[in-house]
Amino acid sequence: MNRKRTGFGTRSGFELAAIGSAVGLGNIWGFPYKTSANGGAAYLLVYLLCILLVGAVTMLAEFGVGRRGKANPVTAYKSFSPGWGVIGLLTVVIPALIICYYYVLGGYTVKYALSSFAGNIGIFSSFAGNTGDVLLHTVIFAALALAIIMAGVRGGIETSSKILLPSMIVLLIALSSFTLLLGEGVREGLAFYLRPDFHAISWAGVLSAMGQAFFSLSLGCGAMITYGSYAGKKINLFRSTAIICLLDAVITFMVGLAIFPALFHYVSVTGTAPSELGMGGIGLIFITLPLVFGEMPVIGQVVSLLFFVMTAIAALTSVVSIVEVVTQFIIQCYRIYRTRAAILVTSICLACAVPVAISLGSSLNGGSLLSLFGKNLLDILDGVTNTILMPLCALAACLAMGWCSDHSLSGEETPRQNSALVVMMKFIAPLLIVVIEVFGITDLLSSPGGAGTLMCACAVLVITAVAYYGFYRGRDTGSNRDEALLLEQAVEKRKAGLQRGWYPERDR
Ligand code: PHE
């Protein structure tokens, strides 16, 4: 029988897919608005430090958990001891929750890209309240991700990353060249972005930078565990992690270079006070930037098109990585073909995205339809995952790899112990993550709707634990090997003419 393997074909494919996961809306929208709220360059420096101290170590731990287990997060964690499996299941539940709102935001980016193409830049007020239109674009975005996932790890995720990520970088370079040449206001924008003002950064700013580094590197939500499980055993994970973190940081930095000059240009041309620019939440990319682009003479439409196509691509490669976490689990645990698993996951998450879209549209227009504890569903889901649950899973990955494993991260036969890394993974990163968690929750509790969000997170934890101990603990939750066997079976059946379909051929 012709042996099939699931997983990335090359090291660069693995790295590009992981960078594609990391670079997303967090870099393009979250980073600039948090930077502007926390003193510009000082925040940037703290952010880079957080990537170095906690982000990279946690990423390495997550890759390690995945590659050591060669399986979905549930099986991978179970291999430490059955009790750890709860964390594995939580690591599959979190991406499912994120997908529900990421789909909607992705839908927004698709709509903005298409309208920029048609020459309509300021569409916000007519679009956000039009649920039908929002859902249509959400479905388009989800379908693009589905097509990539159905084509398999190698044929879909790896190949698309090799095309999409470089295209995104080219768009970003073109975009920053345009905005840096705007003239008026550019110098002030660069000064704000690049000259650190350490007085402007508070403890809250440092914590926000840590949280941002985590979200931006896609940590604590299974993406890196799943991609790690598909990485070949000879890959040097230290090297790959360094490359991935470096590129994520460089791209984030360049996004700032593109956005701040444009914002300050707008400020100086229109006389708007910087404090009046709506920077918070999703206002920055969907309301403020379209205004800024609209004000640019002649090139506004081109810049808007470059920006939104780039954003849509970044969001797409990110969402693929989280849909893959859930899909991989369904394929392996229930032994069903990739095509079916991917369609199932996409349909369920799309159904859950509908209330999120309605709630978000209503809150953006000042309403409170489908809101919970006074917040729209996107904010609730974001609080539950990003602030509360993701640090928990990141902590578990560091503890598991630091204390309970001697898997060779360098890819060599005999693992080399790097004592600095051991200290980082066992003590420093876990400690910092606990700090992020505690301050994150305290901060959340002091904000409106915070207690409700915490309750929702506790409910997710309880349901996950019940599901794990009720269904999954005693069950064989499968591994990459089972996925490969399924693939072989499908190929054999196809050869025998028993099954039609195109899935098996794509995953060579
Ligand atoms: N890293 C992505 C971003 O910056 C978000 C993300 C988080 C993607 C978690 C996958 C998993 O937007």
Short mmCIF file of C-alpha atoms and ligand atoms in Angstrom, two decimals:
data_model
loop_
_atom_site.label_atom_id
_atom_site.label_comp_id
_atom_site.label_asym_id
_atom_site.label_seq_id
_atom_site.Cartn_x
_atom_site.Cartn_y
_atom_site.Cartn_z
CA MET A 1 0.00 0.00 0.00
CA ASN A 2 1.17 3.45 -0.87
CA ARG A 3 2.17 5.03 2.51
CA LYS A 4 0.54 8.40 3.12
CA ARG A 5 1.72 10.93 5.62
CA THR A 6 -0.14 13.91 6.90
CA GLY A 7 1.83 17.00 7.68
CA PHE A 8 3.90 19.76 6.18
CA GLY A 9 6.20 18.76 3.36
CA THR A 10 8.94 21.26 4.08
CA ARG A 11 10.36 23.29 6.93
CA SER A 12 9.66 26.55 5.15
CA GLY A 13 6.07 25.45 4.57
CA PHE A 14 5.66 24.86 8.29
CA GLU A 15 7.22 28.21 9.16
CA LEU A 16 5.21 30.17 6.61
CA ALA A 17 1.98 28.57 7.83
CA ALA A 18 2.84 29.49 11.43
CA ILE A 19 3.70 33.06 10.43
CA GLY A 20 0.43 33.20 8.50
CA SER A 21 -1.38 32.19 11.66
CA ALA A 22 0.47 34.73 13.76
CA VAL A 23 0.07 37.72 11.46
CA GLY A 24 -3.57 38.68 11.52
CA LEU A 25 -6.01 41.29 12.71
CA GLY A 26 -4.13 41.43 16.00
CA ASN A 27 -1.11 42.94 14.24
CA ILE A 28 -3.00 45.18 11.86
CA TRP A 29 -5.72 46.53 14.10
CA GLY A 30 -4.90 45.63 17.72
CA PHE A 31 -1.26 46.73 17.69
CA PRO A 32 -1.63 50.26 16.26
CA TYR A 33 -4.49 51.25 18.49
CA LYS A 34 -2.84 49.89 21.62
CA THR A 35 0.40 51.59 20.63
CA SER A 36 -1.35 54.90 20.23
CA ALA A 37 -3.00 54.53 23.63
CA ASN A 38 0.26 53.65 25.37
CA GLY A 39 2.89 56.12 24.31
CA GLY A 40 4.00 54.99 20.86
CA ALA A 41 7.56 53.71 20.67
CA ALA A 42 7.79 52.82 24.37
CA TYR A 43 4.95 50.36 23.87
CA LEU A 44 6.67 48.94 20.81
CA LEU A 45 9.81 48.20 22.83
CA VAL A 46 7.86 46.54 25.63
CA TYR A 47 5.95 44.52 23.05
CA LEU A 48 9.17 43.25 21.47
CA LEU A 49 10.52 42.36 24.89
CA CYS A 50 7.36 40.39 25.67
CA ILE A 51 7.73 38.43 22.45
CA LEU A 52 11.28 37.59 23.44
CA LEU A 53 10.65 36.71 27.09
CA VAL A 54 7.31 34.94 27.09
CA GLY A 55 6.03 34.71 23.54
CA ALA A 56 8.90 32.79 21.96
CA VAL A 57 9.26 30.40 24.90
CA THR A 58 5.55 29.62 24.95
CA MET A 59 5.51 29.10 21.20
CA LEU A 60 8.39 26.66 21.48
CA ALA A 61 6.54 24.80 24.25
CA GLU A 62 3.37 24.59 22.14
CA PHE A 63 5.24 23.30 19.09
CA GLY A 64 6.88 20.79 21.41
CA VAL A 65 3.55 19.56 22.82
CA GLY A 66 2.24 19.05 19.29
CA ARG A 67 5.28 17.36 17.79
CA ARG A 68 5.85 15.15 20.81
CA GLY A 69 2.24 13.91 20.69
CA LYS A 70 1.98 13.74 16.85
CA ALA A 71 -1.72 14.27 17.34
CA ASN A 72 -4.55 16.70 18.04
CA PRO A 73 -4.24 18.69 21.30
CA VAL A 74 -6.46 16.31 23.31
CA THR A 75 -4.38 13.21 22.53
CA ALA A 76 -1.15 15.22 22.73
CA TYR A 77 -1.93 16.37 26.28
CA LYS A 78 -3.30 12.98 27.31
CA SER A 79 0.11 11.52 26.54
CA PHE A 80 1.51 13.45 29.52
CA SER A 81 -1.16 11.91 31.76
CA PRO A 82 -4.92 11.47 31.32
CA GLY A 83 -5.71 14.44 33.59
CA TRP A 84 -3.90 16.84 31.23
CA GLY A 85 -6.45 15.93 28.56
CA VAL A 86 -8.90 18.52 29.96
CA ILE A 87 -6.47 21.23 28.92
CA GLY A 88 -6.25 19.55 25.52
CA LEU A 89 -10.01 19.75 25.10
CA LEU A 90 -10.01 23.37 26.27
CA THR A 91 -7.39 24.00 23.62
CA VAL A 92 -9.89 22.79 21.01
CA VAL A 93 -12.85 24.68 22.48
CA ILE A 94 -11.05 28.06 22.53
CA PRO A 95 -10.39 28.19 18.75
CA ALA A 96 -14.01 27.18 18.15
CA LEU A 97 -15.09 30.26 20.13
CA ILE A 98 -12.59 32.53 18.39
CA ILE A 99 -13.69 31.36 14.93
CA CYS A 100 -17.24 32.61 15.62
CA TYR A 101 -16.11 36.21 15.80
CA TYR A 102 -13.05 36.01 13.56
CA TYR A 103 -15.34 34.92 10.70
CA VAL A 104 -17.41 38.08 11.13
CA LEU A 105 -14.38 40.36 11.22
CA GLY A 106 -12.96 38.51 8.22
CA GLY A 107 -16.27 39.15 6.45
CA TYR A 108 -15.85 42.88 7.14
CA THR A 109 -12.39 42.84 5.60
CA VAL A 110 -13.65 41.06 2.48
CA LYS A 111 -16.45 43.59 2.09
CA TYR A 112 -14.07 46.53 2.52
CA ALA A 113 -11.61 45.05 0.04
CA LEU A 114 -14.36 44.57 -2.55
CA SER A 115 -15.81 48.03 -2.02
CA SER A 116 -12.40 49.68 -2.20
CA PHE A 117 -12.03 47.97 -5.53
CA ALA A 118 -15.33 49.46 -6.62
CA GLY A 119 -14.24 52.87 -5.37
CA ASN A 120 -16.50 53.09 -2.29
CA ILE A 121 -14.34 53.76 0.72
CA GLY A 122 -16.57 55.08 3.50
CA ILE A 123 -19.16 52.32 3.65
CA PHE A 124 -19.27 51.76 7.37
CA SER A 125 -22.64 53.22 8.33
CA SER A 126 -24.49 51.51 5.51
CA PHE A 127 -22.68 48.18 5.94
CA ALA A 128 -22.40 47.40 9.67
CA GLY A 129 -26.13 47.67 10.27
CA ASN A 130 -27.03 45.58 7.23
CA THR A 131 -26.98 42.10 8.74
CA GLY A 132 -27.73 40.36 5.44
CA ASP A 133 -24.73 41.97 3.75
CA VAL A 134 -22.46 41.27 6.73
CA LEU A 135 -23.51 37.62 6.75
CA LEU A 136 -23.02 37.27 3.02
CA HIS A 137 -19.41 38.44 3.32
CA THR A 138 -18.89 36.35 6.44
CA VAL A 139 -19.93 33.30 4.42
CA ILE A 140 -17.57 34.24 1.58
CA PHE A 141 -14.70 34.55 4.03
CA ALA A 142 -15.53 31.24 5.74
CA ALA A 143 -15.81 29.52 2.35
CA LEU A 144 -12.32 30.68 1.37
CA ALA A 145 -10.92 29.23 4.58
CA LEU A 146 -12.91 26.03 4.06
CA ALA A 147 -11.49 25.56 0.57
CA ILE A 148 -7.95 25.80 1.94
CA ILE A 149 -8.60 23.37 4.79
CA MET A 150 -10.35 20.82 2.55
CA ALA A 151 -7.33 20.70 0.29
CA GLY A 152 -5.33 19.26 3.18
CA VAL A 153 -2.33 20.27 5.25
CA ARG A 154 0.17 20.08 2.43
CA GLY A 155 -2.02 20.82 -0.58
CA GLY A 156 -4.07 23.50 1.17
CA ILE A 157 -2.50 25.12 4.22
CA GLU A 158 1.13 24.86 3.14
CA THR A 159 0.60 25.79 -0.49
CA SER A 160 -1.71 28.70 0.28
CA SER A 161 0.70 30.07 2.91
CA LYS A 162 3.51 29.99 0.37
CA ILE A 163 1.45 32.21 -1.90
CA LEU A 164 -0.57 34.35 0.48
CA LEU A 165 2.06 35.38 3.01
CA PRO A 166 4.56 36.75 0.47
CA SER A 167 1.68 38.55 -1.29
CA MET A 168 0.66 40.11 1.99
CA ILE A 169 4.19 41.32 2.60
CA VAL A 170 4.41 42.84 -0.87
CA LEU A 171 1.14 44.68 -0.25
CA LEU A 172 2.42 45.92 3.09
CA ILE A 173 5.63 47.24 1.52
CA ALA A 174 3.64 48.98 -1.21
CA LEU A 175 1.28 50.43 1.37
CA SER A 176 4.00 51.83 3.60
CA SER A 177 5.81 53.29 0.60
CA PHE A 178 2.65 55.19 -0.28
CA THR A 179 1.95 56.44 3.21
CA LEU A 180 5.57 57.40 3.90
CA LEU A 181 5.47 59.59 0.79
CA LEU A 182 2.38 61.51 1.86
CA GLY A 183 4.39 64.57 2.92
CA GLU A 184 2.50 66.59 5.47
CA GLY A 185 2.22 64.93 8.88
CA VAL A 186 4.52 61.99 8.06
CA ARG A 187 7.37 63.30 10.18
CA GLU A 188 5.10 63.76 13.21
CA GLY A 189 3.64 60.31 12.72
CA LEU A 190 7.08 58.72 12.62
CA ALA A 191 8.21 60.70 15.64
CA PHE A 192 5.20 59.51 17.62
CA TYR A 193 5.78 55.94 16.56
CA LEU A 194 9.54 55.78 16.87
CA ARG A 195 10.56 58.18 19.66
CA PRO A 196 9.89 56.42 22.97
CA ASP A 197 8.18 58.30 25.77
CA PHE A 198 8.61 56.05 28.77
CA HIS A 199 6.42 58.27 30.97
CA ALA A 200 3.43 57.42 28.82
CA ILE A 201 3.61 53.73 29.56
CA SER A 202 1.97 52.36 32.68
CA TRP A 203 1.73 48.90 34.21
CA ALA A 204 -1.53 48.48 32.41
CA GLY A 205 0.37 49.25 29.19
CA VAL A 206 2.97 46.57 29.94
CA LEU A 207 0.25 44.02 30.59
CA SER A 208 -1.58 45.02 27.46
CA ALA A 209 1.68 44.51 25.52
CA MET A 210 2.04 41.01 26.97
CA GLY A 211 -1.54 40.13 26.06
CA GLN A 212 -1.02 41.57 22.62
CA ALA A 213 2.16 39.53 22.10
CA PHE A 214 0.26 36.39 23.05
CA PHE A 215 -2.70 36.98 20.78
CA SER A 216 -0.51 38.10 17.96
CA LEU A 217 1.60 34.93 18.13
CA SER A 218 -1.59 32.79 18.21
CA LEU A 219 -0.62 31.26 21.54
CA GLY A 220 -2.90 29.47 23.97
CA CYS A 221 -5.43 28.35 21.39
CA GLY A 222 -4.07 25.15 19.89
CA ALA A 223 -2.94 26.62 16.56
CA MET A 224 0.75 26.14 17.25
CA ILE A 225 0.15 22.72 18.85
CA THR A 226 -1.66 21.53 15.75
CA TYR A 227 0.93 22.97 13.36
CA GLY A 228 3.68 21.54 15.59
CA SER A 229 2.10 18.10 15.32
CA TYR A 230 2.43 18.32 11.53
CA ALA A 231 6.10 19.42 11.70
CA GLY A 232 8.72 16.84 10.73
CA LYS A 233 10.78 15.38 13.56
CA LYS A 234 14.07 16.68 12.21
CA ILE A 235 12.98 20.32 12.18
CA ASN A 236 14.89 22.46 14.64
CA LEU A 237 12.05 24.09 16.52
CA PHE A 238 14.36 26.68 18.15
CA ARG A 239 15.35 28.00 14.80
CA SER A 240 11.82 27.95 13.42
CA THR A 241 10.42 29.71 16.50
CA ALA A 242 13.08 32.40 16.21
CA ILE A 243 12.23 32.97 12.53
CA ILE A 244 8.48 33.03 13.16
CA CYS A 245 8.70 35.47 16.08
CA LEU A 246 11.14 37.69 14.23
CA LEU A 247 8.97 37.91 11.15
CA ASP A 248 5.84 38.51 13.18
CA ALA A 249 7.60 41.36 14.99
CA VAL A 250 8.98 42.86 11.75
CA ILE A 251 5.57 42.74 10.08
CA THR A 252 3.92 44.31 13.12
CA PHE A 253 6.55 47.05 13.08
CA MET A 254 5.92 47.72 9.40
CA VAL A 255 2.18 47.94 9.95
CA GLY A 256 2.91 50.80 12.38
CA LEU A 257 5.16 52.41 9.75
CA ALA A 258 2.27 52.31 7.29
CA ILE A 259 -0.50 53.45 9.63
CA PHE A 260 0.91 56.23 11.84
CA PRO A 261 2.14 58.51 9.04
CA ALA A 262 -1.28 58.14 7.38
CA LEU A 263 -3.10 59.02 10.60
CA PHE A 264 -0.93 62.05 11.31
CA HIS A 265 -1.24 63.15 7.71
CA TYR A 266 -5.01 63.14 8.12
CA VAL A 267 -4.70 65.04 11.41
CA SER A 268 -2.60 67.77 9.88
CA VAL A 269 -4.61 68.08 6.65
CA THR A 270 -8.04 68.18 8.28
CA GLY A 271 -7.10 69.84 11.56
CA THR A 272 -8.75 67.02 13.53
CA ALA A 273 -7.34 66.61 17.04
CA PRO A 274 -5.54 63.24 17.42
CA SER A 275 -7.73 62.50 20.45
CA GLU A 276 -10.80 62.76 18.25
CA LEU A 277 -9.69 59.95 15.97
CA GLY A 278 -11.71 56.87 16.87
CA MET A 279 -8.86 54.50 17.65
CA GLY A 280 -10.44 52.01 20.01
CA GLY A 281 -12.01 48.66 19.17
CA ILE A 282 -12.61 47.90 15.55
CA GLY A 283 -13.21 51.60 14.88
CA LEU A 284 -9.61 52.11 13.79
CA ILE A 285 -9.64 49.94 10.71
CA PHE A 286 -13.29 50.09 9.76
CA ILE A 287 -14.15 53.73 10.48
CA THR A 288 -11.05 55.88 10.99
CA LEU A 289 -8.74 54.47 8.32
CA PRO A 290 -11.40 54.65 5.57
CA LEU A 291 -11.81 58.34 6.51
CA VAL A 292 -8.05 58.78 6.33
CA PHE A 293 -7.87 57.04 2.93
CA GLY A 294 -10.81 59.10 1.68
CA GLU A 295 -8.91 62.28 2.44
CA MET A 296 -5.86 61.28 0.38
CA PRO A 297 -5.71 62.94 -3.00
CA VAL A 298 -5.91 60.52 -5.98
CA ILE A 299 -4.19 57.57 -4.31
CA GLY A 300 -6.83 57.07 -1.59
CA GLN A 301 -8.62 54.30 -3.43
CA VAL A 302 -5.39 52.44 -4.23
CA VAL A 303 -4.16 52.71 -0.65
CA SER A 304 -7.52 51.53 0.66
CA LEU A 305 -7.48 48.58 -1.73
CA LEU A 306 -3.93 47.61 -0.74
CA PHE A 307 -4.76 47.90 2.92
CA PHE A 308 -7.96 45.86 2.90
CA VAL A 309 -6.73 43.13 0.58
CA MET A 310 -3.70 42.80 2.83
CA THR A 311 -5.91 42.70 5.94
CA ALA A 312 -8.25 40.13 4.40
CA ILE A 313 -5.30 37.88 3.50
CA ALA A 314 -3.83 38.20 6.99
CA ALA A 315 -7.19 37.35 8.56
CA LEU A 316 -7.64 34.39 6.21
CA THR A 317 -4.32 32.71 7.00
CA SER A 318 -5.02 33.22 10.72
CA VAL A 319 -8.51 31.80 10.66
CA VAL A 320 -7.31 28.77 8.69
CA SER A 321 -5.01 27.86 11.57
CA ILE A 322 -7.80 27.83 14.13
CA VAL A 323 -10.34 26.07 11.93
CA GLU A 324 -7.63 23.45 11.38
CA VAL A 325 -7.31 22.83 15.15
CA VAL A 326 -10.97 21.87 15.44
CA THR A 327 -11.03 20.02 12.11
CA GLN A 328 -7.96 17.96 13.01
CA PHE A 329 -9.60 16.95 16.28
CA ILE A 330 -12.85 15.92 14.57
CA ILE A 331 -11.03 13.92 11.86
CA GLN A 332 -8.88 12.05 14.34
CA CYS A 333 -11.32 11.54 17.19
CA TYR A 334 -14.30 10.52 15.05
CA ARG A 335 -12.31 9.05 12.12
CA ILE A 336 -14.15 11.02 9.47
CA TYR A 337 -12.76 12.34 6.21
CA ARG A 338 -11.23 15.80 6.12
CA THR A 339 -13.77 17.21 3.67
CA ARG A 340 -16.68 16.23 5.90
CA ALA A 341 -14.99 17.32 9.10
CA ALA A 342 -14.10 20.72 7.63
CA ILE A 343 -17.63 21.29 6.31
CA LEU A 344 -19.08 20.30 9.68
CA VAL A 345 -16.83 22.66 11.64
CA THR A 346 -17.38 25.53 9.21
CA SER A 347 -21.17 25.14 9.23
CA ILE A 348 -21.46 25.01 13.01
CA CYS A 349 -19.15 27.98 13.53
CA LEU A 350 -20.95 29.96 10.82
CA ALA A 351 -24.26 29.31 12.55
CA CYS A 352 -22.74 30.63 15.78
CA ALA A 353 -21.30 33.62 13.93
CA VAL A 354 -24.81 34.82 13.02
CA PRO A 355 -25.73 36.11 16.52
CA VAL A 356 -22.23 37.58 16.85
CA ALA A 357 -22.67 39.52 13.60
CA ILE A 358 -26.09 40.80 14.65
CA SER A 359 -24.87 41.79 18.09
CA LEU A 360 -21.79 43.55 16.73
CA GLY A 361 -23.72 45.42 14.02
CA SER A 362 -26.26 46.60 16.54
CA SER A 363 -23.67 47.79 19.06
CA LEU A 364 -21.69 49.63 16.38
CA ASN A 365 -24.85 51.52 15.54
CA GLY A 366 -25.49 52.36 19.18
CA GLY A 367 -28.05 49.58 19.78
CA SER A 368 -27.96 46.66 22.18
CA LEU A 369 -29.53 43.81 20.24
CA LEU A 370 -28.33 40.37 21.46
CA SER A 371 -25.96 41.92 23.95
CA LEU A 372 -24.95 40.13 27.13
CA PHE A 373 -24.06 41.90 30.38
CA GLY A 374 -24.16 45.16 28.46
CA LYS A 375 -21.50 44.02 25.98
CA ASN A 376 -21.78 42.80 22.41
CA LEU A 377 -21.06 39.11 21.86
CA LEU A 378 -17.74 39.77 20.15
CA ASP A 379 -16.43 41.57 23.22
CA ILE A 380 -17.70 38.79 25.48
CA LEU A 381 -16.07 36.08 23.37
CA ASP A 382 -12.88 38.10 23.14
CA GLY A 383 -12.76 38.54 26.93
CA VAL A 384 -13.52 34.87 27.58
CA THR A 385 -10.85 33.58 25.22
CA ASN A 386 -8.17 36.22 25.06
CA THR A 387 -8.13 37.48 28.61
CA ILE A 388 -9.11 34.40 30.59
CA LEU A 389 -8.74 31.07 28.82
CA MET A 390 -5.82 31.51 26.41
CA PRO A 391 -3.25 32.35 29.11
CA LEU A 392 -4.37 29.20 30.97
CA CYS A 393 -3.60 27.00 27.99
CA ALA A 394 -0.31 28.78 27.34
CA LEU A 395 0.65 28.20 30.96
CA ALA A 396 -0.19 24.51 30.64
CA ALA A 397 2.01 24.16 27.55
CA CYS A 398 5.02 25.70 29.32
CA LEU A 399 4.53 23.57 32.43
CA ALA A 400 3.99 20.38 30.45
CA MET A 401 7.07 20.84 28.29
CA GLY A 402 9.20 22.38 31.04
CA TRP A 403 8.49 19.82 33.73
CA CYS A 404 7.18 16.66 32.11
CA SER A 405 9.00 16.12 28.83
CA ASP A 406 12.43 15.61 27.36
CA HIS A 407 11.31 15.79 23.74
CA SER A 408 14.14 17.03 21.55
CA LEU A 409 13.16 20.51 20.43
CA SER A 410 16.29 20.90 18.34
CA GLY A 411 15.36 17.90 16.22
CA GLU A 412 18.57 16.06 17.14
CA GLU A 413 18.56 12.46 18.33
CA THR A 414 19.86 13.24 21.79
CA PRO A 415 18.16 16.29 23.22
CA ARG A 416 20.55 19.04 24.21
CA GLN A 417 19.66 20.72 27.46
CA ASN A 418 19.84 24.46 27.29
CA SER A 419 19.74 25.56 30.90
CA ALA A 420 18.63 29.14 30.18
CA LEU A 421 15.71 27.80 28.20
CA VAL A 422 14.81 25.29 30.88
CA VAL A 423 14.67 28.09 33.47
CA MET A 424 12.57 30.22 31.12
CA MET A 425 10.11 27.44 30.37
CA LYS A 426 9.84 26.10 33.90
CA PHE A 427 9.75 29.31 35.88
CA ILE A 428 9.93 32.68 34.14
CA ALA A 429 7.37 32.24 31.37
CA PRO A 430 4.82 30.52 33.68
CA LEU A 431 5.26 33.26 36.27
CA LEU A 432 4.75 36.02 33.71
CA ILE A 433 1.72 34.23 32.31
CA VAL A 434 0.19 33.99 35.78
CA VAL A 435 0.79 37.74 36.17
CA ILE A 436 -0.95 38.38 32.82
CA GLU A 437 -3.85 36.19 33.88
CA VAL A 438 -4.31 37.77 37.31
CA PHE A 439 -4.02 41.36 36.11
CA GLY A 440 -6.11 40.62 33.05
CA ILE A 441 -8.94 39.29 35.18
CA THR A 442 -8.65 42.15 37.71
CA ASP A 443 -8.79 44.65 34.90
CA LEU A 444 -11.74 42.86 33.34
CA LEU A 445 -13.64 42.84 36.62
CA SER A 446 -13.28 46.57 36.96
CA SER A 447 -14.82 47.14 33.53
CA PRO A 448 -18.56 47.05 32.78
CA GLY A 449 -19.78 43.53 32.08
CA GLY A 450 -16.50 42.07 33.40
CA ALA A 451 -18.06 39.84 36.04
CA GLY A 452 -20.47 38.45 33.45
CA THR A 453 -17.58 37.69 31.11
CA LEU A 454 -15.77 35.87 33.90
CA MET A 455 -18.89 33.83 34.59
CA CYS A 456 -19.11 32.85 30.93
CA ALA A 457 -15.45 31.74 31.01
CA CYS A 458 -16.13 29.64 34.12
CA ALA A 459 -19.13 28.10 32.37
CA VAL A 460 -16.91 27.17 29.39
CA LEU A 461 -14.40 25.61 31.77
CA VAL A 462 -17.03 23.57 33.59
CA ILE A 463 -18.69 22.37 30.37
CA THR A 464 -15.29 21.40 28.95
CA ALA A 465 -14.38 19.46 32.09
CA VAL A 466 -17.74 17.64 32.12
CA ALA A 467 -17.41 16.80 28.43
CA TYR A 468 -13.89 15.54 28.94
CA TYR A 469 -14.57 13.35 31.93
CA GLY A 470 -17.92 12.25 30.48
CA PHE A 471 -16.86 11.42 26.90
CA TYR A 472 -13.24 11.85 25.99
CA ARG A 473 -11.12 10.69 28.89
CA GLY A 474 -11.72 7.01 28.36
CA ARG A 475 -12.01 7.22 24.60
CA ASP A 476 -9.29 6.86 21.98
CA THR A 477 -9.12 10.41 20.65
CA GLY A 478 -6.94 9.46 17.67
CA SER A 479 -3.70 10.80 16.27
CA ASN A 480 -2.03 11.93 13.05
CA ARG A 481 -1.53 8.24 12.28
CA ASP A 482 -5.27 7.67 12.20
CA GLU A 483 -5.61 10.63 9.90
CA ALA A 484 -2.98 9.13 7.59
CA LEU A 485 -4.76 5.77 7.63
CA LEU A 486 -8.02 7.43 6.67
CA LEU A 487 -6.24 9.10 3.81
CA GLU A 488 -4.83 5.77 2.63
CA GLN A 489 -8.24 4.16 2.81
CA ALA A 490 -9.76 6.95 0.80
CA VAL A 491 -7.07 6.62 -1.86
CA GLU A 492 -7.58 2.87 -2.08
CA LYS A 493 -11.32 3.24 -2.35
CA ARG A 494 -10.93 5.82 -5.00
CA LYS A 495 -8.60 3.60 -6.98
CA ALA A 496 -11.14 0.83 -6.75
CA GLY A 497 -13.72 3.27 -8.08
CA LEU A 498 -15.81 3.03 -4.95
CA GLN A 499 -15.63 6.65 -4.01
CA ARG A 500 -15.69 9.84 -5.96
CA GLY A 501 -14.35 13.14 -4.70
CA TRP A 502 -11.18 15.07 -4.90
CA TYR A 503 -9.90 15.19 -1.38
CA PRO A 504 -7.37 12.36 -1.28
CA GLU A 505 -5.53 13.45 -4.37
CA ARG A 506 -4.92 16.90 -2.99
CA ASP A 507 -3.10 15.76 0.11
CA ARG A 508 -0.06 14.16 -1.46
N1 PHE B 1 -2.60 35.81 15.71
C1 PHE B 1 -3.81 36.23 15.11
C2 PHE B 1 -3.83 37.72 14.95
O1 PHE B 1 -2.90 38.38 15.24
C3 PHE B 1 -5.01 35.88 15.88
C4 PHE B 1 -5.14 34.47 16.22
C5 PHE B 1 -5.23 34.13 17.52
C6 PHE B 1 -5.13 33.53 15.23
C7 PHE B 1 -5.29 32.86 17.86
C8 PHE B 1 -5.18 32.22 15.56
C9 PHE B 1 -5.26 31.90 16.87
O2 PHE B 1 -4.80 38.24 14.53
#
